Amino acid sequence: MEEITLGELIMNLRIKKNISRARLCDGICSTVALGRYESNERVPDKFLIDCILERLGENSARLEFISSEDEFSKSVYRRDIEEYLDNRQYSDVEKILEIYRSNTQKSERLHYQYIYFKEGEICFENKKYEDALDLYKKALDLTERLDVIDKGLCDKLLSDIETGLLYKAAETYKCMGETDCADYIFDELRKYLMEQEDDCKKKAEYLPLVVIHTAETEINRSNYGLAKQYLNMAEELLIKEYHLTGLEKVLELKRRLDEDNDEEELHRLLAIKILNTRNVDGTISDEGIKLWESTIKQI
Amino acid sequence: MGEHNKANIIKYTRKYMNITQAALAENICDPVTLARYESGKLEPSDEKFSLLMQKMGQSGEKYIIPLASTDESAKSLINEISDALEKGDYAKVEVLLENLKRQRTFLQEGSENFQYLKRLEAIVAYESNKIDAHEFITELKSALSLTFKDFDECSLPKHRVFTQTEILLISNIARQYGISGNKEKAIKIYESLEKYFMGDIVLNDYMPRYAVLANYSSVLGLMGYYDESIAVCIRGLKWMKKHNKCNLIYNFYYNIGWNIKKKIDCGMESETMLSVAQCYVWLGCELCKLYHEDMRNYRNMCKFYEENFAYSQ
């Protein structure tokens, strides 16, 4: 394959998608700086590259563009943070976040955005919703995405982290009972993500989850037909990507809306419930076996 | 992986681990050579790179290079083909392949793309009975040799960076050996594939890995190595859980259930596990249907369920 410089990659993508420099770099760097990156006069750090590429609807770059020792160690921290978060080892996450923080200057906004995001996630998991929301807002403000919360996207582009932040902020509002705020953000996110290409990572990850929330809202408004449409959309997206997260909720809600309790639907829901009680190694837990024995086996 | 990247990865990992150049280079290369690697003046071979990284206790980022194209329409065709292939819809694969072959950019992008096409053509020809099993293996090996000439069935070079197509070809060859009765050869190849995956941070590899492990566990089970087969399934499940994906997991659950049942049948396992075996097989069937996987497999799994569990309590 032909070798292409980073600058050329960014510029080609930007031009192809008809995006101005100003719109792309809004909140993260100056247009002059972006111009320098595009002409290869300067090389941005990998985190910034990822942000730019993601806003262009591409998935983040592989390690090829790491250009400093500092950037490398930060990428190792991030990898470990994500792993600990997946395993719910929150005190370990906090330890690494502290090290990350101590190695980050205040001027490195994108890195701080990441730090606040992860700190927010820990608060969220510990049900400290106000604190979580504060951190998410602080993070969003760093790249001028805070006013999306009440003013909408208005043509702004989002990186994966910015998308995640908005999603979590909406989720937090929902947990706090502020459903109007939550619904507004979910709506904006849904419209934005639907415009992205199918292979866009943030679309695959967040759109189904956003749509599930939208479906719940429609159920609360008694718009059952519309809710069903959204649930079908969410189901289709999740299954296409072979995802599991959110699938149990979709099937549960669908079952609640369906008048005739389809046996096939029940089987599917139970399969997913059993899957969700897996052991760490993926094997069916005793709980799962009991669930199966007390339901399907009786049929 | 570009030279720029290898240089940086070595340098930054060494500094991150607080090791001097002299200490790292010892028994691997000259310190001067290491300095040249780190400055990018000299590119280390895959082998040297791997040795250096392993010495630092890091297995290094190894990529299984996925098939990529700069052409948008080729990209979406590749995804559709992948999908159709997993579901066993070979007629659709054939049609999509014809479309792909018309994308000139794709063909011009290099020998890996050509190899990709050759692999798929061989699969379609075999599945539609245009070539027999023996010819199929020959075609697969011929495709592999386009980019990898020294394929030794007993061991894969640890330090070579494989592309996704190459891994899938090797896995296909192993599977064919398994199907045509040469199970020992199949196992040997799977073992070397697993060794290749083992212990390394391999990026972009979920597709090859789950496909390899699913077939590996099947061959082991058919040879009567029930516990080993279950162990491979568990490795597969654990890995898929970590990556939050459900492609082919039906296969792992079904295989576990199948193996437990076989163990019960030959007295290696107590009858009390019958319910557990049944649950696993049931889950395999349900997941296959839920994720719209290969319907041929679904029918076979349902048949196994009917024959072995339908009349049990």
PDB file of N, CA and C in Angstrom, chain A residues 1 16 58 62-69 72-73 76-77 79 86 199 238-239 241-245 247 251 264 267-268 270-272 274-275 278-284 288-289 292-293 296-297, chain B residues 1-2 4-5 8-9 12-13 15-16 58 61 63 66 68 70 72 75 86-87 109 201 204 234 237-238 241 244-247 249 253 275-276 278-280 282-283 286-287 289-293 305 313:
ATOM      1  N   MET A   1       0.836  -1.197   0.000  1.00  0.00           N
ATOM      2  CA  MET A   1       0.000   0.000   0.000  1.00  0.00           C
ATOM      3  C   MET A   1       0.861   1.232   0.000  1.00  0.00           C
ATOM      4  N   LYS A  16     -12.354  15.451   1.820  1.00  0.00           N
ATOM      5  CA  LYS A  16     -13.350  14.518   1.294  1.00  0.00           C
ATOM      6  C   LYS A  16     -14.693  14.696   1.997  1.00  0.00           C
ATOM      7  N   GLU A  58     -13.192   8.688  11.587  1.00  0.00           N
ATOM      8  CA  GLU A  58     -12.313   7.541  11.441  1.00  0.00           C
ATOM      9  C   GLU A  58     -12.030   6.952  12.811  1.00  0.00           C
ATOM     10  N   ARG A  62      -3.297   3.526  14.853  1.00  0.00           N
ATOM     11  CA  ARG A  62      -2.479   2.552  15.561  1.00  0.00           C
ATOM     12  C   ARG A  62      -1.258   3.271  16.109  1.00  0.00           C
ATOM     13  N   LEU A  63      -0.416   2.506  16.782  1.00  0.00           N
ATOM     14  CA  LEU A  63       0.704   3.115  17.498  1.00  0.00           C
ATOM     15  C   LEU A  63       1.729   3.822  16.637  1.00  0.00           C
ATOM     16  N   GLU A  64       1.624   3.657  15.336  1.00  0.00           N
ATOM     17  CA  GLU A  64       2.655   4.182  14.449  1.00  0.00           C
ATOM     18  C   GLU A  64       3.039   5.623  14.685  1.00  0.00           C
ATOM     19  N   PHE A  65       2.145   6.424  15.255  1.00  0.00           N
ATOM     20  CA  PHE A  65       2.471   7.834  15.314  1.00  0.00           C
ATOM     21  C   PHE A  65       2.957   8.306  16.673  1.00  0.00           C
ATOM     22  N   ILE A  66       3.339   7.394  17.525  1.00  0.00           N
ATOM     23  CA  ILE A  66       3.845   7.831  18.825  1.00  0.00           C
ATOM     24  C   ILE A  66       5.185   8.504  18.617  1.00  0.00           C
ATOM     25  N   SER A  67       5.301   9.709  19.110  1.00  0.00           N
ATOM     26  CA  SER A  67       6.535  10.446  18.826  1.00  0.00           C
ATOM     27  C   SER A  67       7.255  10.885  20.073  1.00  0.00           C
ATOM     28  N   SER A  68       6.802  10.487  21.245  1.00  0.00           N
ATOM     29  CA  SER A  68       7.571  10.868  22.422  1.00  0.00           C
ATOM     30  C   SER A  68       7.429   9.818  23.510  1.00  0.00           C
ATOM     31  N   GLU A  69       8.417   9.838  24.365  1.00  0.00           N
ATOM     32  CA  GLU A  69       8.468   8.892  25.480  1.00  0.00           C
ATOM     33  C   GLU A  69       7.270   9.098  26.391  1.00  0.00           C
ATOM     34  N   PHE A  72       4.142   7.676  24.947  1.00  0.00           N
ATOM     35  CA  PHE A  72       4.148   6.226  25.039  1.00  0.00           C
ATOM     36  C   PHE A  72       3.709   5.767  26.415  1.00  0.00           C
ATOM     37  N   SER A  73       4.315   6.353  27.447  1.00  0.00           N
ATOM     38  CA  SER A  73       3.948   5.895  28.792  1.00  0.00           C
ATOM     39  C   SER A  73       2.490   6.212  29.097  1.00  0.00           C
ATOM     40  N   VAL A  76       0.350   3.572  27.732  1.00  0.00           N
ATOM     41  CA  VAL A  76       0.387   2.365  28.565  1.00  0.00           C
ATOM     42  C   VAL A  76      -0.549   2.537  29.759  1.00  0.00           C
ATOM     43  N   TYR A  77      -0.517   3.728  30.368  1.00  0.00           N
ATOM     44  CA  TYR A  77      -1.431   3.994  31.487  1.00  0.00           C
ATOM     45  C   TYR A  77      -2.883   3.813  31.053  1.00  0.00           C
ATOM     46  N   ARG A  79      -4.121   2.086  28.668  1.00  0.00           N
ATOM     47  CA  ARG A  79      -4.442   0.684  28.428  1.00  0.00           C
ATOM     48  C   ARG A  79      -4.745  -0.020  29.748  1.00  0.00           C
ATOM     49  N   ASP A  86     -12.677  -2.357  33.283  1.00  0.00           N
ATOM     50  CA  ASP A  86     -13.454  -3.513  32.840  1.00  0.00           C
ATOM     51  C   ASP A  86     -13.628  -4.524  33.959  1.00  0.00           C
ATOM     52  N   ASP A 199     -18.877   1.691   9.997  1.00  0.00           N
ATOM     53  CA  ASP A 199     -17.696   1.093  10.641  1.00  0.00           C
ATOM     54  C   ASP A 199     -17.052   2.051  11.635  1.00  0.00           C
ATOM     55  N   LEU A 238     -27.057  -4.137  17.670  1.00  0.00           N
ATOM     56  CA  LEU A 238     -26.278  -4.945  18.609  1.00  0.00           C
ATOM     57  C   LEU A 238     -25.933  -6.302  18.008  1.00  0.00           C
ATOM     58  N   ILE A 239     -26.919  -6.909  17.366  1.00  0.00           N
ATOM     59  CA  ILE A 239     -26.693  -8.240  16.817  1.00  0.00           C
ATOM     60  C   ILE A 239     -25.727  -8.188  15.652  1.00  0.00           C
ATOM     61  N   GLU A 241     -23.278  -6.266  15.287  1.00  0.00           N
ATOM     62  CA  GLU A 241     -21.923  -6.102  15.789  1.00  0.00           C
ATOM     63  C   GLU A 241     -21.529  -7.188  16.783  1.00  0.00           C
ATOM     64  N   TYR A 242     -22.371  -8.161  16.955  1.00  0.00           N
ATOM     65  CA  TYR A 242     -22.108  -9.244  17.911  1.00  0.00           C
ATOM     66  C   TYR A 242     -21.844  -8.706  19.315  1.00  0.00           C
ATOM     67  N   HIS A 243     -22.603  -7.693  19.697  1.00  0.00           N
ATOM     68  CA  HIS A 243     -22.460  -7.147  21.038  1.00  0.00           C
ATOM     69  C   HIS A 243     -23.429  -7.810  21.987  1.00  0.00           C
ATOM     70  N   LEU A 244     -23.104  -7.648  23.286  1.00  0.00           N
ATOM     71  CA  LEU A 244     -23.972  -8.215  24.307  1.00  0.00           C
ATOM     72  C   LEU A 244     -24.572  -7.133  25.200  1.00  0.00           C
ATOM     73  N   THR A 245     -23.752  -6.123  25.544  1.00  0.00           N
ATOM     74  CA  THR A 245     -24.206  -5.067  26.450  1.00  0.00           C
ATOM     75  C   THR A 245     -25.437  -4.368  25.904  1.00  0.00           C
ATOM     76  N   LEU A 247     -28.279  -5.820  25.260  1.00  0.00           N
ATOM     77  CA  LEU A 247     -29.196  -6.723  24.579  1.00  0.00           C
ATOM     78  C   LEU A 247     -30.271  -7.252  25.511  1.00  0.00           C
ATOM     79  N   LEU A 251     -34.372  -6.876  24.879  1.00  0.00           N
ATOM     80  CA  LEU A 251     -35.287  -8.007  24.790  1.00  0.00           C
ATOM     81  C   LEU A 251     -36.344  -7.943  25.891  1.00  0.00           C
ATOM     82  N   GLU A 264     -40.476 -18.099  21.620  1.00  0.00           N
ATOM     83  CA  GLU A 264     -39.135 -17.912  21.054  1.00  0.00           C
ATOM     84  C   GLU A 264     -38.443 -16.713  21.687  1.00  0.00           C
ATOM     85  N   HIS A 267     -37.149 -17.612  25.068  1.00  0.00           N
ATOM     86  CA  HIS A 267     -35.901 -18.367  24.987  1.00  0.00           C
ATOM     87  C   HIS A 267     -34.710 -17.446  24.772  1.00  0.00           C
ATOM     88  N   ARG A 268     -34.879 -16.496  23.854  1.00  0.00           N
ATOM     89  CA  ARG A 268     -33.773 -15.590  23.542  1.00  0.00           C
ATOM     90  C   ARG A 268     -33.393 -14.766  24.755  1.00  0.00           C
ATOM     91  N   LEU A 270     -33.880 -15.475  27.876  1.00  0.00           N
ATOM     92  CA  LEU A 270     -33.236 -16.309  28.892  1.00  0.00           C
ATOM     93  C   LEU A 270     -31.799 -16.636  28.519  1.00  0.00           C
ATOM     94  N   ALA A 271     -31.568 -16.877  27.220  1.00  0.00           N
ATOM     95  CA  ALA A 271     -30.205 -17.165  26.786  1.00  0.00           C
ATOM     96  C   ALA A 271     -29.298 -15.994  27.152  1.00  0.00           C
ATOM     97  N   ILE A 272     -29.791 -14.778  26.897  1.00  0.00           N
ATOM     98  CA  ILE A 272     -28.979 -13.600  27.196  1.00  0.00           C
ATOM     99  C   ILE A 272     -28.827 -13.411  28.702  1.00  0.00           C
ATOM    100  N   ILE A 274     -28.754 -15.745  30.933  1.00  0.00           N
ATOM    101  CA  ILE A 274     -27.783 -16.744  31.385  1.00  0.00           C
ATOM    102  C   ILE A 274     -26.375 -16.297  31.011  1.00  0.00           C
ATOM    103  N   LEU A 275     -26.252 -15.761  29.806  1.00  0.00           N
ATOM    104  CA  LEU A 275     -24.949 -15.281  29.356  1.00  0.00           C
ATOM    105  C   LEU A 275     -24.435 -14.159  30.256  1.00  0.00           C
ATOM    106  N   ARG A 278     -22.401 -15.070  33.384  1.00  0.00           N
ATOM    107  CA  ARG A 278     -21.217 -15.913  33.148  1.00  0.00           C
ATOM    108  C   ARG A 278     -20.183 -15.733  34.244  1.00  0.00           C
ATOM    109  N   ASN A 279     -19.383 -16.776  34.427  1.00  0.00           N
ATOM    110  CA  ASN A 279     -18.194 -16.645  35.259  1.00  0.00           C
ATOM    111  C   ASN A 279     -17.160 -15.802  34.517  1.00  0.00           C
ATOM    112  N   VAL A 280     -16.104 -15.415  35.242  1.00  0.00           N
ATOM    113  CA  VAL A 280     -15.054 -14.590  34.636  1.00  0.00           C
ATOM    114  C   VAL A 280     -14.462 -15.261  33.394  1.00  0.00           C
ATOM    115  N   ASP A 281     -14.371 -16.599  33.433  1.00  0.00           N
ATOM    116  CA  ASP A 281     -13.774 -17.273  32.283  1.00  0.00           C
ATOM    117  C   ASP A 281     -14.776 -17.549  31.170  1.00  0.00           C
ATOM    118  N   GLY A 282     -15.985 -17.028  31.336  1.00  0.00           N
ATOM    119  CA  GLY A 282     -16.960 -17.189  30.260  1.00  0.00           C
ATOM    120  C   GLY A 282     -17.857 -18.396  30.409  1.00  0.00           C
ATOM    121  N   THR A 283     -17.524 -19.309  31.321  1.00  0.00           N
ATOM    122  CA  THR A 283     -18.366 -20.506  31.487  1.00  0.00           C
ATOM    123  C   THR A 283     -19.675 -20.127  32.184  1.00  0.00           C
ATOM    124  N   ILE A 284     -20.682 -20.967  32.018  1.00  0.00           N
ATOM    125  CA  ILE A 284     -21.988 -20.705  32.631  1.00  0.00           C
ATOM    126  C   ILE A 284     -21.849 -20.875  34.146  1.00  0.00           C
ATOM    127  N   GLY A 288     -26.592 -19.433  36.507  1.00  0.00           N
ATOM    128  CA  GLY A 288     -27.119 -19.588  35.152  1.00  0.00           C
ATOM    129  C   GLY A 288     -27.771 -20.938  34.960  1.00  0.00           C
ATOM    130  N   ILE A 289     -27.102 -21.976  35.441  1.00  0.00           N
ATOM    131  CA  ILE A 289     -27.644 -23.325  35.302  1.00  0.00           C
ATOM    132  C   ILE A 289     -28.978 -23.426  36.040  1.00  0.00           C
ATOM    133  N   TRP A 292     -31.709 -21.732  34.142  1.00  0.00           N
ATOM    134  CA  TRP A 292     -32.129 -22.562  33.008  1.00  0.00           C
ATOM    135  C   TRP A 292     -33.004 -23.715  33.474  1.00  0.00           C
ATOM    136  N   GLU A 293     -32.566 -24.351  34.557  1.00  0.00           N
ATOM    137  CA  GLU A 293     -33.333 -25.511  35.033  1.00  0.00           C
ATOM    138  C   GLU A 293     -34.719 -25.102  35.503  1.00  0.00           C
ATOM    139  N   ILE A 296     -36.486 -22.898  31.274  1.00  0.00           N
ATOM    140  CA  ILE A 296     -36.525 -23.591  29.984  1.00  0.00           C
ATOM    141  C   ILE A 296     -36.748 -25.077  30.139  1.00  0.00           C
ATOM    142  N   LYS A 297     -36.057 -25.637  31.086  1.00  0.00           N
ATOM    143  CA  LYS A 297     -36.126 -27.082  31.213  1.00  0.00           C
ATOM    144  C   LYS A 297     -37.531 -27.552  31.569  1.00  0.00           C
TER     145      LYS A 297
ATOM    146  N   MET B   1       4.663  -3.091  10.828  1.00  0.00           N
ATOM    147  CA  MET B   1       5.019  -2.019  11.744  1.00  0.00           C
ATOM    148  C   MET B   1       6.162  -1.215  11.161  1.00  0.00           C
ATOM    149  N   GLY B   2       6.026   0.081  11.089  1.00  0.00           N
ATOM    150  CA  GLY B   2       7.065   0.908  10.466  1.00  0.00           C
ATOM    151  C   GLY B   2       8.324   0.970  11.305  1.00  0.00           C
ATOM    152  N   HIS B   4       9.970   3.556  12.079  1.00  0.00           N
ATOM    153  CA  HIS B   4       9.788   4.659  13.017  1.00  0.00           C
ATOM    154  C   HIS B   4       9.170   4.135  14.306  1.00  0.00           C
ATOM    155  N   ASN B   5       8.198   3.298  14.157  1.00  0.00           N
ATOM    156  CA  ASN B   5       7.506   2.797  15.318  1.00  0.00           C
ATOM    157  C   ASN B   5       8.360   1.842  16.134  1.00  0.00           C
ATOM    158  N   ASN B   8      10.929   3.712  18.228  1.00  0.00           N
ATOM    159  CA  ASN B   8      10.325   4.369  19.385  1.00  0.00           C
ATOM    160  C   ASN B   8       9.869   3.389  20.436  1.00  0.00           C
ATOM    161  N   ILE B   9       9.250   2.304  19.999  1.00  0.00           N
ATOM    162  CA  ILE B   9       8.746   1.333  20.968  1.00  0.00           C
ATOM    163  C   ILE B   9       9.900   0.776  21.798  1.00  0.00           C
ATOM    164  N   TYR B  12      11.290   3.801  24.059  1.00  0.00           N
ATOM    165  CA  TYR B  12      10.431   4.257  25.144  1.00  0.00           C
ATOM    166  C   TYR B  12      10.156   3.160  26.164  1.00  0.00           C
ATOM    167  N   THR B  13      10.047   1.924  25.683  1.00  0.00           N
ATOM    168  CA  THR B  13       9.834   0.829  26.626  1.00  0.00           C
ATOM    169  C   THR B  13      11.051   0.691  27.519  1.00  0.00           C
ATOM    170  N   LYS B  15      13.211   2.948  28.397  1.00  0.00           N
ATOM    171  CA  LYS B  15      13.265   4.048  29.367  1.00  0.00           C
ATOM    172  C   LYS B  15      12.172   3.895  30.424  1.00  0.00           C
ATOM    173  N   TYR B  16      11.024   3.461  29.970  1.00  0.00           N
ATOM    174  CA  TYR B  16       9.895   3.249  30.881  1.00  0.00           C
ATOM    175  C   TYR B  16      10.252   2.198  31.928  1.00  0.00           C
ATOM    176  N   GLN B  58       8.141  -7.239  28.180  1.00  0.00           N
ATOM    177  CA  GLN B  58       6.984  -6.778  27.417  1.00  0.00           C
ATOM    178  C   GLN B  58       6.948  -7.614  26.158  1.00  0.00           C
ATOM    179  N   GLU B  61       3.882  -4.863  21.096  1.00  0.00           N
ATOM    180  CA  GLU B  61       2.618  -4.839  20.379  1.00  0.00           C
ATOM    181  C   GLU B  61       2.812  -5.572  19.067  1.00  0.00           C
ATOM    182  N   TYR B  63       1.056  -6.882  15.689  1.00  0.00           N
ATOM    183  CA  TYR B  63      -0.171  -6.739  14.931  1.00  0.00           C
ATOM    184  C   TYR B  63      -0.420  -7.964  14.090  1.00  0.00           C
ATOM    185  N   PRO B  66      -4.669  -6.485   9.608  1.00  0.00           N
ATOM    186  CA  PRO B  66      -5.963  -6.804   9.009  1.00  0.00           C
ATOM    187  C   PRO B  66      -5.974  -6.382   7.556  1.00  0.00           C
ATOM    188  N   ALA B  68      -6.904  -4.320   4.623  1.00  0.00           N
ATOM    189  CA  ALA B  68      -7.371  -2.942   4.553  1.00  0.00           C
ATOM    190  C   ALA B  68      -7.332  -2.482   3.120  1.00  0.00           C
ATOM    191  N   THR B  70      -7.778   1.286   0.717  1.00  0.00           N
ATOM    192  CA  THR B  70      -8.066   2.715   0.742  1.00  0.00           C
ATOM    193  C   THR B  70      -9.352   2.993  -0.025  1.00  0.00           C
ATOM    194  N   GLU B  72     -13.142   2.955  -0.695  1.00  0.00           N
ATOM    195  CA  GLU B  72     -14.346   2.878   0.153  1.00  0.00           C
ATOM    196  C   GLU B  72     -15.248   1.716  -0.215  1.00  0.00           C
ATOM    197  N   LYS B  75     -13.797  -1.523   0.805  1.00  0.00           N
ATOM    198  CA  LYS B  75     -13.890  -1.709   2.261  1.00  0.00           C
ATOM    199  C   LYS B  75     -15.235  -2.282   2.659  1.00  0.00           C
ATOM    200  N   GLU B  86     -19.098 -15.901   7.450  1.00  0.00           N
ATOM    201  CA  GLU B  86     -19.356 -16.425   8.794  1.00  0.00           C
ATOM    202  C   GLU B  86     -20.694 -17.124   8.872  1.00  0.00           C
ATOM    203  N   LYS B  87     -21.643 -16.625   8.071  1.00  0.00           N
ATOM    204  CA  LYS B  87     -22.963 -17.235   8.119  1.00  0.00           C
ATOM    205  C   LYS B  87     -23.096 -18.418   7.165  1.00  0.00           C
ATOM    206  N   GLU B 109      -3.499  -2.913  -5.041  1.00  0.00           N
ATOM    207  CA  GLU B 109      -2.895  -2.548  -3.763  1.00  0.00           C
ATOM    208  C   GLU B 109      -1.890  -3.550  -3.228  1.00  0.00           C
ATOM    209  N   ILE B 201       0.613  -9.374  23.189  1.00  0.00           N
ATOM    210  CA  ILE B 201      -0.492  -8.450  22.997  1.00  0.00           C
ATOM    211  C   ILE B 201      -0.691  -8.361  21.503  1.00  0.00           C
ATOM    212  N   ASN B 204      -5.804  -6.238  16.756  1.00  0.00           N
ATOM    213  CA  ASN B 204      -6.607  -6.502  15.562  1.00  0.00           C
ATOM    214  C   ASN B 204      -6.764  -7.976  15.282  1.00  0.00           C
ATOM    215  N   ILE B 234     -12.816 -22.778  26.686  1.00  0.00           N
ATOM    216  CA  ILE B 234     -12.797 -21.803  27.783  1.00  0.00           C
ATOM    217  C   ILE B 234     -11.834 -20.664  27.455  1.00  0.00           C
ATOM    218  N   LEU B 237     -13.711 -18.489  25.102  1.00  0.00           N
ATOM    219  CA  LEU B 237     -14.766 -17.723  25.767  1.00  0.00           C
ATOM    220  C   LEU B 237     -14.183 -16.568  26.576  1.00  0.00           C
ATOM    221  N   LYS B 238     -13.120 -16.880  27.304  1.00  0.00           N
ATOM    222  CA  LYS B 238     -12.500 -15.862  28.157  1.00  0.00           C
ATOM    223  C   LYS B 238     -12.019 -14.705  27.297  1.00  0.00           C
ATOM    224  N   LYS B 241     -14.907 -12.715  25.950  1.00  0.00           N
ATOM    225  CA  LYS B 241     -15.533 -11.931  27.016  1.00  0.00           C
ATOM    226  C   LYS B 241     -14.724 -10.672  27.249  1.00  0.00           C
ATOM    227  N   ASN B 244     -15.466  -8.321  24.671  1.00  0.00           N
ATOM    228  CA  ASN B 244     -16.866  -7.934  24.602  1.00  0.00           C
ATOM    229  C   ASN B 244     -17.529  -8.240  23.259  1.00  0.00           C
ATOM    230  N   LYS B 245     -17.150  -9.343  22.660  1.00  0.00           N
ATOM    231  CA  LYS B 245     -17.728  -9.713  21.382  1.00  0.00           C
ATOM    232  C   LYS B 245     -18.337 -11.105  21.476  1.00  0.00           C
ATOM    233  N   CYS B 246     -19.331 -11.352  20.656  1.00  0.00           N
ATOM    234  CA  CYS B 246     -20.006 -12.645  20.732  1.00  0.00           C
ATOM    235  C   CYS B 246     -19.925 -13.457  19.445  1.00  0.00           C
ATOM    236  N   ASN B 247     -19.062 -13.067  18.524  1.00  0.00           N
ATOM    237  CA  ASN B 247     -18.954 -13.847  17.280  1.00  0.00           C
ATOM    238  C   ASN B 247     -18.573 -15.273  17.616  1.00  0.00           C
ATOM    239  N   ILE B 249     -19.364 -17.396  19.628  1.00  0.00           N
ATOM    240  CA  ILE B 249     -19.303 -17.992  20.968  1.00  0.00           C
ATOM    241  C   ILE B 249     -20.264 -19.164  21.091  1.00  0.00           C
ATOM    242  N   TYR B 253     -19.787 -22.696  23.401  1.00  0.00           N
ATOM    243  CA  TYR B 253     -20.744 -23.252  24.364  1.00  0.00           C
ATOM    244  C   TYR B 253     -21.229 -24.626  23.908  1.00  0.00           C
ATOM    245  N   SER B 275     -27.540 -32.502  32.987  1.00  0.00           N
ATOM    246  CA  SER B 275     -28.283 -31.242  32.909  1.00  0.00           C
ATOM    247  C   SER B 275     -27.384 -30.098  32.464  1.00  0.00           C
ATOM    248  N   VAL B 276     -26.167 -30.100  32.983  1.00  0.00           N
ATOM    249  CA  VAL B 276     -25.209 -29.050  32.614  1.00  0.00           C
ATOM    250  C   VAL B 276     -24.878 -29.136  31.130  1.00  0.00           C
ATOM    251  N   GLN B 278     -26.669 -30.402  28.814  1.00  0.00           N
ATOM    252  CA  GLN B 278     -27.850 -29.999  28.059  1.00  0.00           C
ATOM    253  C   GLN B 278     -27.964 -28.476  27.992  1.00  0.00           C
ATOM    254  N   CYS B 279     -27.695 -27.833  29.118  1.00  0.00           N
ATOM    255  CA  CYS B 279     -27.780 -26.360  29.174  1.00  0.00           C
ATOM    256  C   CYS B 279     -26.796 -25.724  28.199  1.00  0.00           C
ATOM    257  N   TYR B 280     -25.571 -26.239  28.187  1.00  0.00           N
ATOM    258  CA  TYR B 280     -24.558 -25.687  27.279  1.00  0.00           C
ATOM    259  C   TYR B 280     -24.975 -25.853  25.819  1.00  0.00           C
ATOM    260  N   TRP B 282     -27.989 -26.273  24.664  1.00  0.00           N
ATOM    261  CA  TRP B 282     -29.143 -25.397  24.421  1.00  0.00           C
ATOM    262  C   TRP B 282     -28.684 -23.967  24.177  1.00  0.00           C
ATOM    263  N   LEU B 283     -27.755 -23.495  25.031  1.00  0.00           N
ATOM    264  CA  LEU B 283     -27.264 -22.122  24.904  1.00  0.00           C
ATOM    265  C   LEU B 283     -26.571 -21.927  23.548  1.00  0.00           C
ATOM    266  N   GLU B 286     -29.272 -21.513  20.935  1.00  0.00           N
ATOM    267  CA  GLU B 286     -29.968 -20.222  21.039  1.00  0.00           C
ATOM    268  C   GLU B 286     -29.100 -19.074  20.535  1.00  0.00           C
ATOM    269  N   LEU B 287     -27.813 -19.105  20.906  1.00  0.00           N
ATOM    270  CA  LEU B 287     -26.933 -18.007  20.500  1.00  0.00           C
ATOM    271  C   LEU B 287     -26.684 -18.021  18.999  1.00  0.00           C
ATOM    272  N   LYS B 289     -28.797 -18.945  16.770  1.00  0.00           N
ATOM    273  CA  LYS B 289     -29.992 -18.369  16.141  1.00  0.00           C
ATOM    274  C   LYS B 289     -30.061 -16.863  16.390  1.00  0.00           C
ATOM    275  N   LEU B 290     -29.762 -16.472  17.625  1.00  0.00           N
ATOM    276  CA  LEU B 290     -29.875 -15.062  18.012  1.00  0.00           C
ATOM    277  C   LEU B 290     -28.978 -14.170  17.175  1.00  0.00           C
ATOM    278  N   TYR B 291     -27.739 -14.620  16.990  1.00  0.00           N
ATOM    279  CA  TYR B 291     -26.786 -13.799  16.242  1.00  0.00           C
ATOM    280  C   TYR B 291     -26.762 -14.148  14.755  1.00  0.00           C
ATOM    281  N   HIS B 292     -27.797 -14.840  14.294  1.00  0.00           N
ATOM    282  CA  HIS B 292     -27.913 -15.169  12.865  1.00  0.00           C
ATOM    283  C   HIS B 292     -26.649 -15.803  12.319  1.00  0.00           C
ATOM    284  N   GLU B 293     -26.130 -16.778  13.023  1.00  0.00           N
ATOM    285  CA  GLU B 293     -24.894 -17.411  12.568  1.00  0.00           C
ATOM    286  C   GLU B 293     -25.221 -18.479  11.525  1.00  0.00           C
ATOM    287  N   TYR B 305     -29.037 -32.059  19.938  1.00  0.00           N
ATOM    288  CA  TYR B 305     -29.854 -31.814  21.130  1.00  0.00           C
ATOM    289  C   TYR B 305     -31.028 -32.791  21.180  1.00  0.00           C
ATOM    290  N   GLN B 313     -34.838 -35.994  31.630  1.00  0.00           N
ATOM    291  CA  GLN B 313     -35.657 -35.239  32.593  1.00  0.00           C
ATOM    292  C   GLN B 313     -35.308 -33.762  32.627  1.00  0.00           C
TER     293      GLN B 313
END
